Amino acid sequence: MLVIKVASANPAKIKAVASAFAEVFPDQALDVQGIAVPSGVADQPMSSDETLLGAINRVAELAKLEADYRVAIEAGLDGDFTFAWMVIEHQGKIGKARSASLMLPPAALVQLQQGKELGDVMDTMFEQNNIKQKGGAIGLLTQNKLSRSSVYHQALILAMIPFLNPDLF
């Protein structure tokens, strides 16, 4: 059985990790566990570098725990886009990838620049509650054509490339 620790208690992130690992390892039993750990960066990372650092820090926190794979998904901003970094650690090796990026409405960007978190801004704009643990801004802005989990799924598989091709990395 593969033990996968996810650096989050967010159901959308845990679901994405479970789905991606099930696709990569279809014949393996999986034990996917979400554990909230600190990112060491702002609650709303405002750049790609800060977002990546948050994911790396979260994976480092998980290094204290026994697991086959340790996974962090850190969402943040890059200009007027939101996206997430995926960082996966396995036997000391790191895989990483960025999710698709989506434009944010100008009114949301203004609020983010004032220190608010994207999930809270989206909740207010769309009269929702705790959207970051559901479909996220992605779901709201695509009229539920995509969700956080669906977009993260693809990026997680991309972050697995070094482990799927160990001779190349």
PDB file of C-alpha atoms in Angstrom:
ATOM      1  CA  MET A   1       0.000   0.000   0.000  1.00  0.00           C
ATOM      2  CA  LEU A   2       1.292   3.446  -0.923  1.00  0.00           C
ATOM      3  CA  VAL A   3       0.999   6.014   1.851  1.00  0.00           C
ATOM      4  CA  ILE A   4       0.540   9.542   0.523  1.00  0.00           C
ATOM      5  CA  LYS A   5       0.581  12.477   2.910  1.00  0.00           C
ATOM      6  CA  VAL A   6      -1.069  15.641   1.621  1.00  0.00           C
ATOM      7  CA  ALA A   7      -0.060  18.918   3.248  1.00  0.00           C
ATOM      8  CA  SER A   8      -3.645  20.105   3.650  1.00  0.00           C
ATOM      9  CA  ALA A   9      -6.952  19.324   5.286  1.00  0.00           C
ATOM     10  CA  ASN A  10      -8.776  20.827   2.280  1.00  0.00           C
ATOM     11  CA  PRO A  11     -11.096  18.166   0.779  1.00  0.00           C
ATOM     12  CA  ALA A  12     -10.672  19.514  -2.773  1.00  0.00           C
ATOM     13  CA  LYS A  13      -6.892  19.126  -2.585  1.00  0.00           C
ATOM     14  CA  ILE A  14      -7.050  15.675  -0.973  1.00  0.00           C
ATOM     15  CA  LYS A  15      -9.539  14.524  -3.623  1.00  0.00           C
ATOM     16  CA  ALA A  16      -7.265  15.763  -6.415  1.00  0.00           C
ATOM     17  CA  VAL A  17      -4.261  13.920  -4.962  1.00  0.00           C
ATOM     18  CA  ALA A  18      -6.232  10.693  -4.490  1.00  0.00           C
ATOM     19  CA  SER A  19      -7.566  10.883  -8.047  1.00  0.00           C
ATOM     20  CA  ALA A  20      -4.194  11.627  -9.654  1.00  0.00           C
ATOM     21  CA  PHE A  21      -2.350   8.914  -7.719  1.00  0.00           C
ATOM     22  CA  ALA A  22      -5.099   6.394  -8.518  1.00  0.00           C
ATOM     23  CA  GLU A  23      -4.608   7.153 -12.199  1.00  0.00           C
ATOM     24  CA  VAL A  24      -0.804   6.883 -12.009  1.00  0.00           C
ATOM     25  CA  PHE A  25      -0.891   3.741  -9.836  1.00  0.00           C
ATOM     26  CA  PRO A  26      -4.092   1.935 -10.910  1.00  0.00           C
ATOM     27  CA  ASP A  27      -3.052  -1.418  -9.400  1.00  0.00           C
ATOM     28  CA  GLN A  28      -1.880  -0.049  -6.043  1.00  0.00           C
ATOM     29  CA  ALA A  29      -3.861   0.325  -2.846  1.00  0.00           C
ATOM     30  CA  LEU A  30      -3.568   3.928  -1.672  1.00  0.00           C
ATOM     31  CA  ASP A  31      -3.787   5.501   1.750  1.00  0.00           C
ATOM     32  CA  VAL A  32      -4.163   9.253   1.135  1.00  0.00           C
ATOM     33  CA  GLN A  33      -4.040  11.331   4.312  1.00  0.00           C
ATOM     34  CA  GLY A  34      -4.555  15.077   4.604  1.00  0.00           C
ATOM     35  CA  ILE A  35      -2.617  16.877   7.329  1.00  0.00           C
ATOM     36  CA  ALA A  36      -2.734  20.632   7.866  1.00  0.00           C
ATOM     37  CA  VAL A  37       0.798  22.045   8.060  1.00  0.00           C
ATOM     38  CA  PRO A  38       2.082  25.632   7.886  1.00  0.00           C
ATOM     39  CA  SER A  39       3.290  27.106   4.609  1.00  0.00           C
ATOM     40  CA  GLY A  40       5.627  29.698   6.083  1.00  0.00           C
ATOM     41  CA  VAL A  41       4.303  32.264   3.586  1.00  0.00           C
ATOM     42  CA  ALA A  42       1.355  34.654   3.562  1.00  0.00           C
ATOM     43  CA  ASP A  43      -2.133  33.113   3.616  1.00  0.00           C
ATOM     44  CA  GLN A  44      -2.544  34.618   0.142  1.00  0.00           C
ATOM     45  CA  PRO A  45       0.765  34.268  -1.737  1.00  0.00           C
ATOM     46  CA  MET A  46       1.104  37.170  -4.173  1.00  0.00           C
ATOM     47  CA  SER A  47       3.732  35.801  -6.593  1.00  0.00           C
ATOM     48  CA  SER A  48       4.770  32.565  -8.240  1.00  0.00           C
ATOM     49  CA  ASP A  49       7.979  32.462  -6.184  1.00  0.00           C
ATOM     50  CA  GLU A  50       6.136  32.941  -2.886  1.00  0.00           C
ATOM     51  CA  THR A  51       3.578  30.304  -3.881  1.00  0.00           C
ATOM     52  CA  LEU A  52       6.296  27.770  -4.776  1.00  0.00           C
ATOM     53  CA  LEU A  53       8.084  28.476  -1.501  1.00  0.00           C
ATOM     54  CA  GLY A  54       4.850  27.770   0.386  1.00  0.00           C
ATOM     55  CA  ALA A  55       4.491  24.383  -1.328  1.00  0.00           C
ATOM     56  CA  ILE A  56       8.140  23.495  -0.690  1.00  0.00           C
ATOM     57  CA  ASN A  57       7.793  24.489   2.964  1.00  0.00           C
ATOM     58  CA  ARG A  58       4.681  22.349   3.357  1.00  0.00           C
ATOM     59  CA  VAL A  59       6.406  19.290   1.875  1.00  0.00           C
ATOM     60  CA  ALA A  60       9.357  19.903   4.207  1.00  0.00           C
ATOM     61  CA  GLU A  61       6.973  19.871   7.182  1.00  0.00           C
ATOM     62  CA  LEU A  62       5.661  16.482   6.020  1.00  0.00           C
ATOM     63  CA  ALA A  63       9.215  15.095   5.859  1.00  0.00           C
ATOM     64  CA  LYS A  64       8.915  14.470   9.594  1.00  0.00           C
ATOM     65  CA  LEU A  65       6.189  11.885   8.886  1.00  0.00           C
ATOM     66  CA  GLU A  66       6.481   8.411   7.378  1.00  0.00           C
ATOM     67  CA  ALA A  67       5.100   8.298   3.834  1.00  0.00           C
ATOM     68  CA  ASP A  68       5.905   6.994   0.377  1.00  0.00           C
ATOM     69  CA  TYR A  69       4.969  10.332  -1.185  1.00  0.00           C
ATOM     70  CA  ARG A  70       4.520  13.780   0.321  1.00  0.00           C
ATOM     71  CA  VAL A  71       2.410  16.261  -1.625  1.00  0.00           C
ATOM     72  CA  ALA A  72       1.728  19.972  -1.310  1.00  0.00           C
ATOM     73  CA  ILE A  73      -0.588  22.120  -3.380  1.00  0.00           C
ATOM     74  CA  GLU A  74      -0.170  25.847  -2.838  1.00  0.00           C
ATOM     75  CA  ALA A  75      -2.487  28.285  -4.589  1.00  0.00           C
ATOM     76  CA  GLY A  76      -1.426  31.849  -5.213  1.00  0.00           C
ATOM     77  CA  LEU A  77      -1.310  34.769  -7.597  1.00  0.00           C
ATOM     78  CA  ASP A  78       0.902  35.595 -10.535  1.00  0.00           C
ATOM     79  CA  GLY A  79      -0.019  39.039 -11.815  1.00  0.00           C
ATOM     80  CA  ASP A  80      -3.751  39.023 -12.536  1.00  0.00           C
ATOM     81  CA  PHE A  81      -3.900  35.217 -12.611  1.00  0.00           C
ATOM     82  CA  THR A  82      -4.419  32.591  -9.938  1.00  0.00           C
ATOM     83  CA  PHE A  83      -2.872  29.133 -10.151  1.00  0.00           C
ATOM     84  CA  ALA A  84      -1.275  26.545  -7.867  1.00  0.00           C
ATOM     85  CA  TRP A  85       2.109  24.897  -7.500  1.00  0.00           C
ATOM     86  CA  MET A  86       2.221  21.127  -6.989  1.00  0.00           C
ATOM     87  CA  VAL A  87       5.278  19.800  -5.174  1.00  0.00           C
ATOM     88  CA  ILE A  88       5.732  16.058  -4.640  1.00  0.00           C
ATOM     89  CA  GLU A  89       8.568  14.443  -2.694  1.00  0.00           C
ATOM     90  CA  HIS A  90       9.456  10.748  -2.991  1.00  0.00           C
ATOM     91  CA  GLN A  91      12.650   9.239  -1.554  1.00  0.00           C
ATOM     92  CA  GLY A  92      14.326  12.636  -1.427  1.00  0.00           C
ATOM     93  CA  LYS A  93      13.520  13.512  -5.041  1.00  0.00           C
ATOM     94  CA  ILE A  94      11.225  16.444  -5.868  1.00  0.00           C
ATOM     95  CA  GLY A  95       8.708  16.740  -8.689  1.00  0.00           C
ATOM     96  CA  LYS A  96       6.854  19.961  -9.345  1.00  0.00           C
ATOM     97  CA  ALA A  97       4.411  21.519 -11.777  1.00  0.00           C
ATOM     98  CA  ARG A  98       2.100  24.501 -12.047  1.00  0.00           C
ATOM     99  CA  SER A  99      -1.609  24.180 -12.607  1.00  0.00           C
ATOM    100  CA  ALA A 100      -3.463  26.011 -15.332  1.00  0.00           C
ATOM    101  CA  SER A 101      -3.820  29.730 -14.655  1.00  0.00           C
ATOM    102  CA  LEU A 102      -7.050  31.649 -14.717  1.00  0.00           C
ATOM    103  CA  MET A 103      -7.703  35.351 -14.975  1.00  0.00           C
ATOM    104  CA  LEU A 104      -9.305  37.022 -12.021  1.00  0.00           C
ATOM    105  CA  PRO A 105     -11.883  39.787 -12.270  1.00  0.00           C
ATOM    106  CA  PRO A 106     -10.411  43.270 -11.674  1.00  0.00           C
ATOM    107  CA  ALA A 107     -12.668  43.783  -8.628  1.00  0.00           C
ATOM    108  CA  ALA A 108     -11.234  40.618  -7.056  1.00  0.00           C
ATOM    109  CA  LEU A 109      -7.655  41.739  -7.720  1.00  0.00           C
ATOM    110  CA  VAL A 110      -8.292  45.031  -5.915  1.00  0.00           C
ATOM    111  CA  GLN A 111      -9.478  43.168  -2.826  1.00  0.00           C
ATOM    112  CA  LEU A 112      -6.531  40.764  -2.960  1.00  0.00           C
ATOM    113  CA  GLN A 113      -4.122  43.713  -3.097  1.00  0.00           C
ATOM    114  CA  GLN A 114      -5.822  44.946   0.093  1.00  0.00           C
ATOM    115  CA  GLY A 115      -4.844  41.731   1.893  1.00  0.00           C
ATOM    116  CA  LYS A 116      -7.924  39.542   1.484  1.00  0.00           C
ATOM    117  CA  GLU A 117      -7.736  35.855   0.541  1.00  0.00           C
ATOM    118  CA  LEU A 118      -9.097  34.687  -2.809  1.00  0.00           C
ATOM    119  CA  GLY A 119     -11.554  32.222  -1.276  1.00  0.00           C
ATOM    120  CA  ASP A 120     -13.111  34.939   0.874  1.00  0.00           C
ATOM    121  CA  VAL A 121     -13.282  37.338  -2.071  1.00  0.00           C
ATOM    122  CA  MET A 122     -14.981  34.707  -4.253  1.00  0.00           C
ATOM    123  CA  ASP A 123     -17.424  33.817  -1.461  1.00  0.00           C
ATOM    124  CA  THR A 124     -18.501  37.461  -1.290  1.00  0.00           C
ATOM    125  CA  MET A 125     -18.597  38.067  -5.058  1.00  0.00           C
ATOM    126  CA  PHE A 126     -20.650  34.937  -5.760  1.00  0.00           C
ATOM    127  CA  GLU A 127     -22.613  34.795  -2.484  1.00  0.00           C
ATOM    128  CA  GLN A 128     -21.091  31.441  -1.557  1.00  0.00           C
ATOM    129  CA  ASN A 129     -19.718  29.900   1.622  1.00  0.00           C
ATOM    130  CA  ASN A 130     -16.259  28.296   1.900  1.00  0.00           C
ATOM    131  CA  ILE A 131     -15.813  27.861  -1.860  1.00  0.00           C
ATOM    132  CA  LYS A 132     -12.093  27.141  -1.422  1.00  0.00           C
ATOM    133  CA  GLN A 133     -12.961  23.712  -0.035  1.00  0.00           C
ATOM    134  CA  LYS A 134     -15.345  23.041  -2.915  1.00  0.00           C
ATOM    135  CA  GLY A 135     -14.937  23.992  -6.593  1.00  0.00           C
ATOM    136  CA  GLY A 136     -12.861  27.089  -5.813  1.00  0.00           C
ATOM    137  CA  ALA A 137     -12.597  30.238  -7.885  1.00  0.00           C
ATOM    138  CA  ILE A 138     -12.040  27.940 -10.865  1.00  0.00           C
ATOM    139  CA  GLY A 139     -15.509  26.435 -10.471  1.00  0.00           C
ATOM    140  CA  LEU A 140     -17.197  29.788 -10.025  1.00  0.00           C
ATOM    141  CA  LEU A 141     -15.437  31.526 -12.907  1.00  0.00           C
ATOM    142  CA  THR A 142     -15.894  28.628 -15.370  1.00  0.00           C
ATOM    143  CA  GLN A 143     -19.540  28.181 -14.386  1.00  0.00           C
ATOM    144  CA  ASN A 144     -18.589  24.755 -12.960  1.00  0.00           C
ATOM    145  CA  LYS A 145     -17.028  23.494 -16.197  1.00  0.00           C
ATOM    146  CA  LEU A 146     -13.829  22.951 -14.196  1.00  0.00           C
ATOM    147  CA  SER A 147     -13.087  22.585 -10.491  1.00  0.00           C
ATOM    148  CA  ARG A 148     -10.030  22.925  -8.306  1.00  0.00           C
ATOM    149  CA  SER A 149      -9.757  19.145  -8.167  1.00  0.00           C
ATOM    150  CA  SER A 150     -10.030  18.702 -11.934  1.00  0.00           C
ATOM    151  CA  VAL A 151      -7.361  21.296 -12.688  1.00  0.00           C
ATOM    152  CA  TYR A 152      -5.066  20.096  -9.891  1.00  0.00           C
ATOM    153  CA  HIS A 153      -5.422  16.477 -11.095  1.00  0.00           C
ATOM    154  CA  GLN A 154      -3.589  17.187 -14.342  1.00  0.00           C
ATOM    155  CA  ALA A 155      -0.849  19.256 -12.694  1.00  0.00           C
ATOM    156  CA  LEU A 156      -0.270  16.545 -10.078  1.00  0.00           C
ATOM    157  CA  ILE A 157       0.326  13.975 -12.807  1.00  0.00           C
ATOM    158  CA  LEU A 158       2.765  16.391 -14.456  1.00  0.00           C
ATOM    159  CA  ALA A 159       4.594  16.737 -11.125  1.00  0.00           C
ATOM    160  CA  MET A 160       4.976  12.935 -11.098  1.00  0.00           C
ATOM    161  CA  ILE A 161       7.139  12.982 -14.250  1.00  0.00           C
ATOM    162  CA  PRO A 162      10.474  12.542 -12.384  1.00  0.00           C
ATOM    163  CA  PHE A 163       9.099   9.456 -10.620  1.00  0.00           C
ATOM    164  CA  LEU A 164       7.598   7.973 -13.779  1.00  0.00           C
ATOM    165  CA  ASN A 165      10.913   8.482 -15.610  1.00  0.00           C
ATOM    166  CA  PRO A 166      13.566   7.959 -12.928  1.00  0.00           C
ATOM    167  CA  ASP A 167      16.335   7.327 -15.464  1.00  0.00           C
ATOM    168  CA  LEU A 168      15.850  10.824 -16.862  1.00  0.00           C
ATOM    169  CA  PHE A 169      15.853  12.706 -13.554  1.00  0.00           C
TER     170      PHE A 169
END
